[in-house]
Coordinates of C-alpha atoms in Angstrom, one line a residue:
Q1 CA 97.7 95.8 114.9
V2 CA 96.6 93.1 112.2
Q3 CA 98.7 90.0 111.9
L4 CA 98.3 87.1 109.5
V5 CA 99.8 83.8 110.4
E6 CA 99.9 80.9 107.9
S7 CA 100.0 77.2 108.8
G8 CA 99.7 73.9 107.1
G9 CA 102.5 73.8 104.5
G10 CA 105.0 71.1 104.0
L11 CA 106.2 68.4 101.6
V12 CA 103.7 66.5 99.5
Q13 CA 103.9 64.1 96.5
P14 CA 102.5 65.0 93.1
G15 CA 98.8 64.4 93.0
G16 CA 98.5 64.9 96.8
S17 CA 96.7 67.5 98.8
L18 CA 97.5 70.2 101.3
R19 CA 95.3 72.7 103.2
L20 CA 96.8 76.1 104.1
S21 CA 95.2 78.2 106.8
C22 CA 95.7 81.8 107.6
A23 CA 94.7 83.1 111.1
V24 CA 93.7 86.7 111.2
S25 CA 94.2 88.7 114.4
G26 CA 91.0 90.5 115.2
S27 CA 88.0 90.0 112.9
I28 CA 88.3 88.7 109.4
F29 CA 85.1 90.6 108.6
S30 CA 87.2 93.7 108.8
M31 CA 89.0 92.7 105.7
T32 CA 87.6 93.6 102.3
V33 CA 89.6 91.1 100.4
M34 CA 91.6 88.1 101.5
G35 CA 93.9 86.2 99.1
W36 CA 96.7 83.8 98.7
Y37 CA 99.8 84.5 96.8
R38 CA 102.8 82.4 96.0
Q39 CA 106.4 83.0 94.9
A40 CA 108.9 80.6 93.6
P41 CA 112.6 81.3 93.5
G42 CA 113.5 83.5 90.5
K43 CA 109.8 84.2 89.8
Q44 CA 107.4 87.0 90.3
R45 CA 104.9 86.8 93.1
E46 CA 101.5 85.8 91.7
L47 CA 98.0 85.8 93.0
V48 CA 96.7 82.3 93.4
A49 CA 93.3 82.9 94.8
S50 CA 91.2 85.7 96.4
I51 CA 87.8 86.1 98.2
I52 CA 85.9 89.2 98.9
S53 CA 83.8 89.9 101.8
G54 CA 80.7 89.0 100.0
G55 CA 82.0 85.6 99.2
R56 CA 82.9 86.0 95.5
V57 CA 86.1 84.1 94.6
N58 CA 88.7 84.4 92.0
Y59 CA 91.5 81.9 90.9
A60 CA 94.5 82.0 88.7
D61 CA 94.0 80.0 85.6
S62 CA 96.8 77.6 86.7
V63 CA 94.9 76.5 89.7
K64 CA 91.3 76.5 88.7
G65 CA 89.5 73.3 89.3
R66 CA 92.3 72.3 91.8
F67 CA 92.4 74.9 94.6
T68 CA 89.5 76.2 96.7
I69 CA 89.7 79.4 98.9
S70 CA 87.2 79.8 101.8
T71 CA 86.8 81.7 105.0
D72 CA 85.5 80.8 108.4
N73 CA 84.4 83.9 110.1
A74 CA 83.8 82.4 113.4
K75 CA 87.4 81.2 113.6
N76 CA 88.9 84.3 111.8
T77 CA 90.7 82.2 109.2
V78 CA 91.0 82.0 105.5
S79 CA 92.1 78.6 104.0
L80 CA 93.3 77.3 100.7
Q81 CA 92.5 73.7 99.9
M82 CA 95.0 72.5 97.3
N83 CA 94.3 69.2 95.4
S84 CA 96.0 67.4 92.6
L85 CA 99.3 69.3 93.5
K86 CA 101.9 69.6 90.8
P87 CA 105.6 70.2 91.1
E88 CA 105.1 73.7 89.6
D89 CA 102.9 74.5 92.6
T90 CA 106.1 74.5 94.7
A91 CA 106.5 78.0 96.2
V92 CA 106.3 80.0 99.3
Y93 CA 102.7 80.9 99.9
Y94 CA 101.6 84.1 101.5
C95 CA 98.3 85.2 103.0
N96 CA 97.2 88.7 102.2
G97 CA 94.4 91.0 103.2
I98 CA 93.2 94.5 102.9
H99 CA 91.6 96.2 105.8
Y100 CA 88.2 97.6 105.3
L101 CA 88.6 100.7 107.5
T102 CA 92.3 101.7 107.0
T103 CA 92.8 100.3 103.5
L104 CA 96.2 99.0 104.7
E105 CA 97.5 95.8 103.1
Y106 CA 98.8 93.0 105.3
W107 CA 101.0 90.0 104.6
G108 CA 101.7 86.8 106.4
Q109 CA 105.3 85.5 106.9
G110 CA 105.0 83.0 104.1
I111 CA 104.9 79.2 104.3
Q112 CA 106.7 76.7 102.1
V113 CA 104.9 74.3 100.0
T114 CA 107.0 71.6 98.2
V115 CA 105.5 69.2 95.7
S116 CA 108.0 66.6 94.9
S117 CA 108.5 62.8 94.7

């Protein structure tokens, strides 16, 4: 059974940085795509960043130049480095992955990121 567990969220001031990590049970190499989503109250869940097994990355326009997604296969983690944070980045962030063999989609429990002075 695949489980995704996020960590690293919290409160940060505007302009600050946070690094989110997602631990994948089993091998992260089994996932075709890993991504980070976020959802603010009253808003749709949106894709923030994604990375495919070959290393190609994609970012939402709102975070380009500020966020970086990366994987560490040895540690079975996917991370999201968030710099120059803005209040509008405040949301619950979710780790997401699609399994290569089963094609099933998995979600983490979500982790709160609050950008406020």
